[in-house]
Coordinates of C-alpha atoms in Angstrom, one line a residue:
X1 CA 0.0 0.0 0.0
X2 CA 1.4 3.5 -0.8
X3 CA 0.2 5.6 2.2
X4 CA 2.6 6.0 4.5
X5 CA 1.5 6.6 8.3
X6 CA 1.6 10.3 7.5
X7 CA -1.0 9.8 5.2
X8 CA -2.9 8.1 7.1
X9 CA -3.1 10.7 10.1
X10 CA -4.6 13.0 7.1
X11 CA -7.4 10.6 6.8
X12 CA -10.3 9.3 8.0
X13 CA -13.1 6.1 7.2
X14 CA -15.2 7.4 4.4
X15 CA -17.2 4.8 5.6
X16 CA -18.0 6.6 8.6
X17 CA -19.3 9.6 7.3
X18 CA -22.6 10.9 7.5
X19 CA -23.5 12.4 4.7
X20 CA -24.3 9.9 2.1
X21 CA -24.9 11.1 -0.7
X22 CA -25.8 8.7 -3.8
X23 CA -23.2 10.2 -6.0
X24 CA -19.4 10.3 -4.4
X25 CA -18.8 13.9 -3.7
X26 CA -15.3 13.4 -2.3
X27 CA -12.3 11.6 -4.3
X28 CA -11.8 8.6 -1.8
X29 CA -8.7 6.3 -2.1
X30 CA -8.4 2.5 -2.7
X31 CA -5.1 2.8 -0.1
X32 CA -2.7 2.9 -2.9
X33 CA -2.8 6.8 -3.5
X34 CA -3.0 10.2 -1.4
X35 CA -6.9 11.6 -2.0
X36 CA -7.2 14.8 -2.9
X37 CA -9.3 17.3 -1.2
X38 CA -12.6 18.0 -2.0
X39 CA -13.2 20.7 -4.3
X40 CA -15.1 23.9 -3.9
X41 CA -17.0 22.1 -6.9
X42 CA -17.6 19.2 -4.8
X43 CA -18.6 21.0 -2.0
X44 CA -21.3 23.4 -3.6
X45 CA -22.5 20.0 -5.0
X46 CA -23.0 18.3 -1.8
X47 CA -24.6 21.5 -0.5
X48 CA -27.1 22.1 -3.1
X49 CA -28.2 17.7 -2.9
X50 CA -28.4 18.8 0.9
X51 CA -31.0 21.4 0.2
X52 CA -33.2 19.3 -2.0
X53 CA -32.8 16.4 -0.1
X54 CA -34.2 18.1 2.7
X55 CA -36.8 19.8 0.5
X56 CA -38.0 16.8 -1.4
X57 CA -37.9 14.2 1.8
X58 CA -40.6 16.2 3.8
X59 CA -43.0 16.8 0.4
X60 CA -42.5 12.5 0.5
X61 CA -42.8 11.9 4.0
X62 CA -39.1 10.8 4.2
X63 CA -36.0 11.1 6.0
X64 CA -33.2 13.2 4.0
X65 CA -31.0 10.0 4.4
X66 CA -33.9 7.6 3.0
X67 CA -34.9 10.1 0.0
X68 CA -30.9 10.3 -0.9
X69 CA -31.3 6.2 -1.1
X70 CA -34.0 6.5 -3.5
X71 CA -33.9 6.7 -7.1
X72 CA -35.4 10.0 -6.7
X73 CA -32.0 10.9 -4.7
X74 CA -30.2 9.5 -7.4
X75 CA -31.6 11.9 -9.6
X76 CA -30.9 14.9 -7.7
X77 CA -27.3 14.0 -7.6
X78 CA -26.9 14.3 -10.6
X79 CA -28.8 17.4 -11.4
X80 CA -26.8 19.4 -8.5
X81 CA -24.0 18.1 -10.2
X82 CA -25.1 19.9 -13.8
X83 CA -26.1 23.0 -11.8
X84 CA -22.7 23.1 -10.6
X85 CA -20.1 21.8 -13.6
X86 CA -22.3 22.4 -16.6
X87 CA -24.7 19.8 -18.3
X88 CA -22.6 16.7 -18.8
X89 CA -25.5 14.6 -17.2
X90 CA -29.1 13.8 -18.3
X91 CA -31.2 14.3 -15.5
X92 CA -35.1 15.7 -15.3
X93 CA -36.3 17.4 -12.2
X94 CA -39.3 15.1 -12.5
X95 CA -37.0 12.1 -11.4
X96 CA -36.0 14.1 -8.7
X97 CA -39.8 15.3 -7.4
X98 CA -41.8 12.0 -8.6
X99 CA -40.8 8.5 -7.7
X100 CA -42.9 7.1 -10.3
X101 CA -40.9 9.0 -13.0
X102 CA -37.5 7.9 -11.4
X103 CA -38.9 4.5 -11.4
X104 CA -40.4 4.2 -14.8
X105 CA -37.0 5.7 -15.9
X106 CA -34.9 2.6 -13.8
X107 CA -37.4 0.4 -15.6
X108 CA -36.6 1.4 -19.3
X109 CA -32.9 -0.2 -18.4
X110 CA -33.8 -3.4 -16.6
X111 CA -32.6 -5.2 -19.7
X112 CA -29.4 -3.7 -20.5
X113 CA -26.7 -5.5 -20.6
X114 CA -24.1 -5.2 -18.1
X115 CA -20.7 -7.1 -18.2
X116 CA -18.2 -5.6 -15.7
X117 CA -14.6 -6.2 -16.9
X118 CA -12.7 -6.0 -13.6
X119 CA -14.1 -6.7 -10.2
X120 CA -12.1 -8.2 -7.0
X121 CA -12.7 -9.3 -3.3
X122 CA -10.7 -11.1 -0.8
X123 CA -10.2 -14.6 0.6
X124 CA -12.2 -15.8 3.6
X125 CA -9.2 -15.6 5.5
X126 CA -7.5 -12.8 4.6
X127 CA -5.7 -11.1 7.4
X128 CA -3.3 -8.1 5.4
X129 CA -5.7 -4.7 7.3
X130 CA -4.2 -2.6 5.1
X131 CA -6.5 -3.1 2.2
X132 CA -8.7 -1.1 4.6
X133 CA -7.6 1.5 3.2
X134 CA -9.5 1.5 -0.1
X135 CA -12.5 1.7 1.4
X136 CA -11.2 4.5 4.2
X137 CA -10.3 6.5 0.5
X138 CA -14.4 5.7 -0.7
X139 CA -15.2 7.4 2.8
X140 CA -14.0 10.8 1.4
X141 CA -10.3 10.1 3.2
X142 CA -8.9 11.1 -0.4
X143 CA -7.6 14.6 -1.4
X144 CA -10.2 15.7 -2.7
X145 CA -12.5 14.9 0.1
X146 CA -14.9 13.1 -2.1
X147 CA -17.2 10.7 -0.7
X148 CA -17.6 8.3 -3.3
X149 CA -20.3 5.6 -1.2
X150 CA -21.6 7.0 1.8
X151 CA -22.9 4.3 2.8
X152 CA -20.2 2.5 4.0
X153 CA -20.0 5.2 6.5
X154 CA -21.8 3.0 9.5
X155 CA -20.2 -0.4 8.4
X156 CA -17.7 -1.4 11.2
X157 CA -14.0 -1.0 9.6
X158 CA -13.1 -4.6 8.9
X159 CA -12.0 -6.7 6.3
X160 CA -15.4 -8.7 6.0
X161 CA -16.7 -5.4 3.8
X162 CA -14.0 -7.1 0.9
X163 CA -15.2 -10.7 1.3
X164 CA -17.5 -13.1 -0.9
X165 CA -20.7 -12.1 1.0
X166 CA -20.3 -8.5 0.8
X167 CA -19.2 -9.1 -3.3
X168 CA -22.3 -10.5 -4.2
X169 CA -24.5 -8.5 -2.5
X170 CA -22.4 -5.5 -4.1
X171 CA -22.3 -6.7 -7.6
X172 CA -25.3 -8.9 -8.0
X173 CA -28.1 -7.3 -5.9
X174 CA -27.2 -3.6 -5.5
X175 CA -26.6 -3.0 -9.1
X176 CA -27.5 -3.6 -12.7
X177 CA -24.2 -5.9 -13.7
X178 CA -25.2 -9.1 -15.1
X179 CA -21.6 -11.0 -15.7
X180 CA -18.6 -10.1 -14.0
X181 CA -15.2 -11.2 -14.3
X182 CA -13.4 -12.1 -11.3
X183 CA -9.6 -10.7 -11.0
X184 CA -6.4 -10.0 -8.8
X185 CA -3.1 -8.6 -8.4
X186 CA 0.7 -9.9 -8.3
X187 CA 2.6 -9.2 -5.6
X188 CA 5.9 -9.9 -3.9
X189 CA 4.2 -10.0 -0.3
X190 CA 2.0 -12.8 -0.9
X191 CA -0.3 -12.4 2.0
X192 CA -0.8 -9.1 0.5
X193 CA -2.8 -10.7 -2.5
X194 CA -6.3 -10.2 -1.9
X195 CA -7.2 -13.7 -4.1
X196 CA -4.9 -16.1 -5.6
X197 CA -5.8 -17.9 -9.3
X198 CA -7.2 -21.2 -7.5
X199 CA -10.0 -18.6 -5.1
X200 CA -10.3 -17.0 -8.2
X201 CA -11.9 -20.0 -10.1
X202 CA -12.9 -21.2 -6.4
X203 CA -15.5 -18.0 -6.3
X204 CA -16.4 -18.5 -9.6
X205 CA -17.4 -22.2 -9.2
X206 CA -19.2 -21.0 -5.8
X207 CA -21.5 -18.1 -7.7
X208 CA -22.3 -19.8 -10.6
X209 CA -23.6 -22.5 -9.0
X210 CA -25.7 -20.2 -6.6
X211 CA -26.7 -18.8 -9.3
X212 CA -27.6 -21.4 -11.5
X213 CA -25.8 -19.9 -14.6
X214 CA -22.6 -18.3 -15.6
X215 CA -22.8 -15.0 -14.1
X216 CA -18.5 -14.7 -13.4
X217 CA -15.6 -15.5 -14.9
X218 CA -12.1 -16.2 -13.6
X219 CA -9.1 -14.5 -14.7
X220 CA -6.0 -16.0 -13.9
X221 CA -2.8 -14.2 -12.8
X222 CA 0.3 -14.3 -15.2
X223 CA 3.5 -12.7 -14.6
X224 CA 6.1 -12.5 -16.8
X225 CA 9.9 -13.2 -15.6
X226 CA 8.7 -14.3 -12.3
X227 CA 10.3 -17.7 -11.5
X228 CA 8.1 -20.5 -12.6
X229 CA 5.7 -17.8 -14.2
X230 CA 5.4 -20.3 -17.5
X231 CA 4.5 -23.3 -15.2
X232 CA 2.1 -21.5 -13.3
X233 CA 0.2 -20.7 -16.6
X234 CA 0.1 -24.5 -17.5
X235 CA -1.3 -25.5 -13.9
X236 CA -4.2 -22.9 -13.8
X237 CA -5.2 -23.2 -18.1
X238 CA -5.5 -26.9 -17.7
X239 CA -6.1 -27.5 -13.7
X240 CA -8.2 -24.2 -13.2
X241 CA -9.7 -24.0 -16.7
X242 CA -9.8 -19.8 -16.2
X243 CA -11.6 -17.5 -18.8
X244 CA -8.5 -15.3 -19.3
X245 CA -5.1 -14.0 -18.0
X246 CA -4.2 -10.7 -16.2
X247 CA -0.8 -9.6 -15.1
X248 CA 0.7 -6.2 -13.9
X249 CA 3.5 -5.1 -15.8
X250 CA 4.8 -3.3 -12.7
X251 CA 5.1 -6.7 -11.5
X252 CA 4.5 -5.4 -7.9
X253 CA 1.5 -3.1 -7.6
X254 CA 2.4 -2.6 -3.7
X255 CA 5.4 -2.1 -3.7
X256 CA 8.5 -1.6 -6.0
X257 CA 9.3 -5.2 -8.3
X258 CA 12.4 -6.9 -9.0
X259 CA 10.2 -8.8 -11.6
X260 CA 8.5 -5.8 -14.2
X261 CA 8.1 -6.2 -17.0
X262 CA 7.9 -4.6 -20.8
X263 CA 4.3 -6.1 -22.7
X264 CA 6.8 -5.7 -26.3
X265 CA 9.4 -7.9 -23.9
X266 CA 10.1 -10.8 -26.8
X267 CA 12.6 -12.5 -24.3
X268 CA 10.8 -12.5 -21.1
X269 CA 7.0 -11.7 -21.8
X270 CA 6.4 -13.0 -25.5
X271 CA 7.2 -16.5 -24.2
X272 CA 3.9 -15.9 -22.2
X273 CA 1.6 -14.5 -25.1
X274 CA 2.9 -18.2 -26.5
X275 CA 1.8 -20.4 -23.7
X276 CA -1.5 -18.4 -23.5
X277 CA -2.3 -19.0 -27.5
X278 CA -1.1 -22.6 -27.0
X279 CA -4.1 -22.9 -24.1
X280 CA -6.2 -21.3 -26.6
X281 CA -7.0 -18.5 -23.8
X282 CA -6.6 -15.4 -25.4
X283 CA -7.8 -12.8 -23.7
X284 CA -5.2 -11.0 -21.7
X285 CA -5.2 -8.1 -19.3
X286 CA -3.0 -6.1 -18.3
X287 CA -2.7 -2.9 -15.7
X288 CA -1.5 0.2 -17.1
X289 CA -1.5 3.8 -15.6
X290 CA -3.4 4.4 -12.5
X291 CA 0.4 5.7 -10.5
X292 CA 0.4 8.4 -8.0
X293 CA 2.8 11.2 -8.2
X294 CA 6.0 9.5 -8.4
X295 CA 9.5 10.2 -7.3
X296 CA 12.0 8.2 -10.0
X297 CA 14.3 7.7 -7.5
X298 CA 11.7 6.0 -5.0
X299 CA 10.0 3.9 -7.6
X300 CA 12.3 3.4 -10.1
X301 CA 9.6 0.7 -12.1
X302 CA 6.8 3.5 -12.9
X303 CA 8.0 3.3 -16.6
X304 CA 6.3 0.2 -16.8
X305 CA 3.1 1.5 -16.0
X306 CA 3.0 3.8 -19.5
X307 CA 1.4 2.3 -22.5
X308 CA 4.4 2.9 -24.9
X309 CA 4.7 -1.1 -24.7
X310 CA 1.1 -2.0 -26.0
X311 CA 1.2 -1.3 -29.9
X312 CA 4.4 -3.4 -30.8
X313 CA 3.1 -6.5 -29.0
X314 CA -0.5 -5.7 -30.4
X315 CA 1.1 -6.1 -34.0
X316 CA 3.5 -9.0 -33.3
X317 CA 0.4 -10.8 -31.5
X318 CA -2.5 -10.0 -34.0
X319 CA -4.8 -13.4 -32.7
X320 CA -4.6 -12.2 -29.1
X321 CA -7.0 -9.1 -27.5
X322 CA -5.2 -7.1 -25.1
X323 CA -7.4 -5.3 -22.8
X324 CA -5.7 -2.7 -21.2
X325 CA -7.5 -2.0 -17.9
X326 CA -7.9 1.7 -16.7
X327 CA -7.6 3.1 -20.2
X328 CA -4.2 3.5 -19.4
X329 CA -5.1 6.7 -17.7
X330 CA -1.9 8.5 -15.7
X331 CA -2.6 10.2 -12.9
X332 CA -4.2 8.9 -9.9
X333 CA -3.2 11.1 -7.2
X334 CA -3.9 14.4 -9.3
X335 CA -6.6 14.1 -11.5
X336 CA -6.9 18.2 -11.9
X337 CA -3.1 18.0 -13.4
X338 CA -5.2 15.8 -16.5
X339 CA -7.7 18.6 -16.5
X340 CA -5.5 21.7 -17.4
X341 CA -3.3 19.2 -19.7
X342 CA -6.6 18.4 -21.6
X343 CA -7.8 21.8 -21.7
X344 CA -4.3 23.0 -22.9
X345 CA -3.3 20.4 -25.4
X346 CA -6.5 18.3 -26.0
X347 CA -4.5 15.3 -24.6
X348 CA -4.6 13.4 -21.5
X349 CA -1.5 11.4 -20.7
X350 CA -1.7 8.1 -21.2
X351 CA -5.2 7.6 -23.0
X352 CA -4.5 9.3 -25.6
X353 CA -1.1 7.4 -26.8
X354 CA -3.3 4.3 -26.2
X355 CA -6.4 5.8 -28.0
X356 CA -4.1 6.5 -31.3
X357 CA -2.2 2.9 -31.1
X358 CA -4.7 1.2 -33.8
X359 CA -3.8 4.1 -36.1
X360 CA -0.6 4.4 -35.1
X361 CA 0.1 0.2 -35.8
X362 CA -2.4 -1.1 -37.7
X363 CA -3.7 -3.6 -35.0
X364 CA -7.7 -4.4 -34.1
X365 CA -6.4 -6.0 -31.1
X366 CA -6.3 -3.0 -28.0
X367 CA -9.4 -2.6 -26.0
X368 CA -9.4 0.4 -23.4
X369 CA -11.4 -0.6 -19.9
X370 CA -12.2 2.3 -17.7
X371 CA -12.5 0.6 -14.1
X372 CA -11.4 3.1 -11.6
X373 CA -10.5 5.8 -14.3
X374 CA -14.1 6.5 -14.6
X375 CA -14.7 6.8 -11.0
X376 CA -12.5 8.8 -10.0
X377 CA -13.3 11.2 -13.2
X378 CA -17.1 11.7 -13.3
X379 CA -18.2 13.6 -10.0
X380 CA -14.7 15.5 -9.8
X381 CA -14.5 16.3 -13.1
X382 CA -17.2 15.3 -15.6
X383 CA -15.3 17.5 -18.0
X384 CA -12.6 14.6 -18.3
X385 CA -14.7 11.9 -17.6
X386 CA -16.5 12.9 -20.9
X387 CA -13.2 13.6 -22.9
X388 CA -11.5 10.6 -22.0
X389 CA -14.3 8.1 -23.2
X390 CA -15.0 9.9 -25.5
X391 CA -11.5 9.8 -27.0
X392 CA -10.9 6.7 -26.5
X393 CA -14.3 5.7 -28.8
X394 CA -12.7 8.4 -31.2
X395 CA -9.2 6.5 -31.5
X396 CA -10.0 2.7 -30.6
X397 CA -13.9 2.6 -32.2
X398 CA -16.8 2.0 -29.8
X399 CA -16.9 -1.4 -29.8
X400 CA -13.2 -1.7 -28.1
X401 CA -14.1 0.3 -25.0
X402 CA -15.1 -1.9 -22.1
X403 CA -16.6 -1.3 -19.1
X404 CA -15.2 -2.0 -15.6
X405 CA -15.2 -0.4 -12.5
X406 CA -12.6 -2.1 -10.1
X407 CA -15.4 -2.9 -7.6
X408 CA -16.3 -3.8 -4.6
X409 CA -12.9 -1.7 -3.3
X410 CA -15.5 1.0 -4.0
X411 CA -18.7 -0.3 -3.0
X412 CA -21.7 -0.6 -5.3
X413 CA -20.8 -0.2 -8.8
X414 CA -24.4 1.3 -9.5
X415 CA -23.8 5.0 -9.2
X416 CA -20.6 4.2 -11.5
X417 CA -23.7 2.6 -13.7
X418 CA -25.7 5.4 -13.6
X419 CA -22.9 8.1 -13.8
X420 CA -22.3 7.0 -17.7
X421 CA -25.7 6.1 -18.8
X422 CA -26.3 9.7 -18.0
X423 CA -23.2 10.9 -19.0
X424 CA -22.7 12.9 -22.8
X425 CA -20.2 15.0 -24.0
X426 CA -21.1 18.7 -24.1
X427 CA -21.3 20.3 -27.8
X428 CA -18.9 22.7 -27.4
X429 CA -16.6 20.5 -26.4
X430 CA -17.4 18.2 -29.0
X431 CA -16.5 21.0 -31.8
X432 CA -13.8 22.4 -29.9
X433 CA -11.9 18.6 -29.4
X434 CA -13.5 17.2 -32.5
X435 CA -15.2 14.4 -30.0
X436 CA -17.9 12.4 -30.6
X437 CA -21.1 12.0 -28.8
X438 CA -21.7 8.9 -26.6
X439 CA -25.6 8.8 -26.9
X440 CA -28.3 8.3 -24.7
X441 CA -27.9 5.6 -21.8
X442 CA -28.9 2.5 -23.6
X443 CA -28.1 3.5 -27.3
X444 CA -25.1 1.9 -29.7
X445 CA -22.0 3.5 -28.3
X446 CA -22.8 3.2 -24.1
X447 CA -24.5 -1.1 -24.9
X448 CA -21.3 -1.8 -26.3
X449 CA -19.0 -0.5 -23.7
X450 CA -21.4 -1.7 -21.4
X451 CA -21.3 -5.3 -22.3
X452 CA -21.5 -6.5 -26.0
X453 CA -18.1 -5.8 -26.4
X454 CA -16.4 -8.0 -23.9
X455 CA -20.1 -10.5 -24.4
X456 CA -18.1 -10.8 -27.5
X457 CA -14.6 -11.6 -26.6
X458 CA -15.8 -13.5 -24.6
X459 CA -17.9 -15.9 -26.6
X460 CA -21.3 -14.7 -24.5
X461 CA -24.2 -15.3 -26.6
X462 CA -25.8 -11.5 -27.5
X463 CA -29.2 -12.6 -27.4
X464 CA -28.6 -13.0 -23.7
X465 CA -28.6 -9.2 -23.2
X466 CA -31.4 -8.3 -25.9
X467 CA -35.0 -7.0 -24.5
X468 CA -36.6 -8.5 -21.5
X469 CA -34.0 -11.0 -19.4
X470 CA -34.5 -14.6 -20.7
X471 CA -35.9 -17.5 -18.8
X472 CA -32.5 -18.6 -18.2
X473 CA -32.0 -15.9 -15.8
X474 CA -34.4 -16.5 -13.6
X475 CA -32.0 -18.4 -11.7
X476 CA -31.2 -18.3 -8.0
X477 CA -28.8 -15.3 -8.4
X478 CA -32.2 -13.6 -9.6
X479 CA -34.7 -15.1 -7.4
X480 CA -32.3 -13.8 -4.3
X481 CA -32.1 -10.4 -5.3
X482 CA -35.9 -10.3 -6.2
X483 CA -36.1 -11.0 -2.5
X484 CA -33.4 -8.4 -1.9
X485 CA -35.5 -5.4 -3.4
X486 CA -39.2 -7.2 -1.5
X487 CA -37.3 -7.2 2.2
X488 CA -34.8 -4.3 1.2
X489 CA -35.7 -2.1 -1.9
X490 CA -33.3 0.6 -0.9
X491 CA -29.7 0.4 -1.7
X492 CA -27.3 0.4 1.2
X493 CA -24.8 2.9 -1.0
X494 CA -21.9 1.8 0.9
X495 CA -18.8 3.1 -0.2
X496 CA -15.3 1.9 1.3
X497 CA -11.9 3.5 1.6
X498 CA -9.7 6.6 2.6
X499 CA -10.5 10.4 2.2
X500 CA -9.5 13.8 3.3
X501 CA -10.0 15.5 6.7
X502 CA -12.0 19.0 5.2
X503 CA -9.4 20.8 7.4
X504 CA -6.1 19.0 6.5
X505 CA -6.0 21.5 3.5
X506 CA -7.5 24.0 1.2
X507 CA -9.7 23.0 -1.1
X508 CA -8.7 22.7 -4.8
X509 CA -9.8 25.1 -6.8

């Protein structure tokens, strides 16, 4: 974990705040960066869903708290958060005043496909308490004193929040996802690793037979150079029979690596791409971006973490997809330094070299996933949340943007859900960046990245996502969270991890 116990006297649980809005409006921190503060953006936000939370809960007979967990609350998140950065969301006040508008609205996407490209949780016995962190950072305990779920804030601060339980009640019956795929990290401290490749398939095996169908998928973790790394892939293709492969070319994501690695690496990684084409597994992940502000000299591996690697291997590897998770995107600790590059130069590091590699080499074969990028980019700055999808349609094509969202480290994935179904990109930023639109919530461009794009990779059939949900998925999974919304309609909008004490600086401007 990269917070150092100076950080951590800066912070506090966001799970332990108050406030919960339905809508993060505090950057909170998975533990492996600093938040920043919350914004004076944020802040009018938060006060303006304050005032019509109050407002609307007494013309409904509810609580502010128990309006905010409505779908009505939902809707007033969003338009507080037009009022205050411009209109990047659709929202009508009706949603806001008349439950049975905000319903009939939730009811026009019960079909839509949603196939969530990188999701994690723990082992039952998982001891290392500094993954508590990430949900501390969700709290608001980030720097920008964002509180993405506040509805972790009354959860006691333990590691059970991370496990099986709590992931299937996250994924499965607080949101809209419908497949998931199950994932990892590498790491040199192995008690550190949250879930290993054999409790990767293990969950799978355990889910889909509570649910009675194939609702997740099992990636299992590679690692290029790492002693016994081509072995390992043998075991768990053959033994573990995983869906596809995901490795960190940092080698280390806690710490710094004797064992990173370059994805255009023909003597250490191609040797891997081999083994996975000879299992016939071709899907492969890989984490790029996502680094805090980095000293060189302190982590000497963060070269790894660019996306400079991706096209060559692309090209040299044409039968294998490589899904590079977070878009690639560069900054994690200081988001607002991607705002004034964007607005200065129409780039944004990282996501736009890996937006321009098909051009740039000819290949079909690069897929951008947004899971965390997106998070922590919509409520601070839908500006760049909207540029950087955007883009990345531009450059990579619509149908090789997938959607992910790095949950449950964040909670509920729905307001993630409901952040880009809403989400468009502005006009004039569309002529001024020569961007394209993304569409209305359940058009071409937002059901692809939602899910027919990795429903295709990975060999789901489409007509599984198309109208009314089948008979086939009237399973258990479905039948329980049925049962869920009778007992239990309202979401819990728990959100875990670190964020900024409001006085432990200024906020950003």
């Amino acid at each position: 974990m990269w917070l150092s116990g100076h950080d951590l006297k800066r912070l506090k649980s966001a799970a332990r705040m108050r406030f919960r809005p339905p809508i993060p409006t505090q950057m909170i921190s998975n533990g492996e960066f600093m938040p920043l503060p919350q914004t004076r953006e944020q802040a009018e936000v938060e006060r303006r869903l304050r005032e019509s939370a109050r407002r609307n809960a007494a013309r409904l007979g509810l609580e502010p708290a128990e309006y905010l967990r409505t779908k009505c609350g939902m809707a007033a998140a969003f338009i507080a958060m037009n009022e205050v950065h411009g209109e990047y969301f659709g929202a009508d006040p009706a949603e806001a005043d008349d439950p049975e508008a905000a319903r009939k609205r939730a009811g026009g996407y019960a079909s839509q496909f949603v196939f969530d490209a990188q999701t994690h949780h723990v082992r039952p016995a998982y001891r290392w308490e500094s993954l508590l962190n990430l949900r501390r950072w969700t709290r608001g305990q980030n720097p920008w004193k964002s509180v993405w779920n506040p509805a972790v804030a009354d959860l006691p601060e333990d590691l059970e929040q991370f496990k099986f339980e709590a992931y299937v009640r996250n994924m499965f019956l607080e949101s809209d996802t419908r497949l998931a795929i199950l994932t990892g990290f590498t790491s040199e401290t192995k008690e550190a690793e949250p879930l290993n490749s054999d409790e990767i398939v293990r969950s799978r095996e355990l889910l889909n037979k509570l649910a009675g169908s194939r609702r997740l998928y099992a990636q299992g973790l590679f690692w290029p150079g790492f002693p016994g790394n081509l072995e390992e892939m043998d075991r768990i293709a053959t033994e573990l029979r995983i869906d596809s492969w995901k490795g960190y070319a940092v080698g280390d994501l806690l710490a710094e690596s004797i064992y990173p690695w370059r994805m255009d690496d023909e003597k250490i990684t191609y040797p891997a791409y081999e083994r996975a084409r000879k299992h016939g597994i071709r899907n492969i992940s890989v984490h790029k971006g996502l680094l805090p502000a980095v000293d060189p000299k302190a982590f000497r591996t963060w070269r790894y973490a660019m996306v400079d690697d991706v096209g060559r291997a692309a090209r040299d590897f044409p039968d294998l997809n490589f899904i590079i998770y977070h878009a690639g995107f560069r900054p994690l600790l200081d988001a607002s330094s991607a705002v004034e590059e964007f607005r200065q130069t129409g780039r944004i590091s990282w996501v736009t070299d890996l937006a321009e590699i098909p051009a740039k080499y000819g290949v079909s074969n690069v897929y951008a996933e947004l899971g965390t990028t997106f998070a922590t980019t919509c409520v601070t700055f839908p500006e760049l949340a909207a540029a950087l999808v955007a883009q990345c349609v531009r450059g990579m094509g619509a149908d090789h943007v997938l959607w992910g969202t790095d949950s449950i480290w964040w909670g509920s994935p729905q307001w993630q859900i409901e952040a880009l179904r809403r989400l468009e990109v502005p006009e004039r930023l569309r002529k001024s960046h020569d961007l394209p639109a993304l569409g209305s919530g359940d058009g071409e461009v937002k059901n692809k990245i939602f899910g027919l794009n990795l429903a295709r990779l990975f060999g789901v059939d489409p007509g599984a996502r198309a109208g009314a949900i089948p008979p086939d998925y009237l399973d258990r999974l479905s039948a329980l969270k049925a049962h869920f919304e009778e007992h239990d309609p309202l979401p819990s909008q728990v959100r875990y991890g670190w964020v900024r004490k409001r006085e432990d600086a200024a906020l950003v401007e």
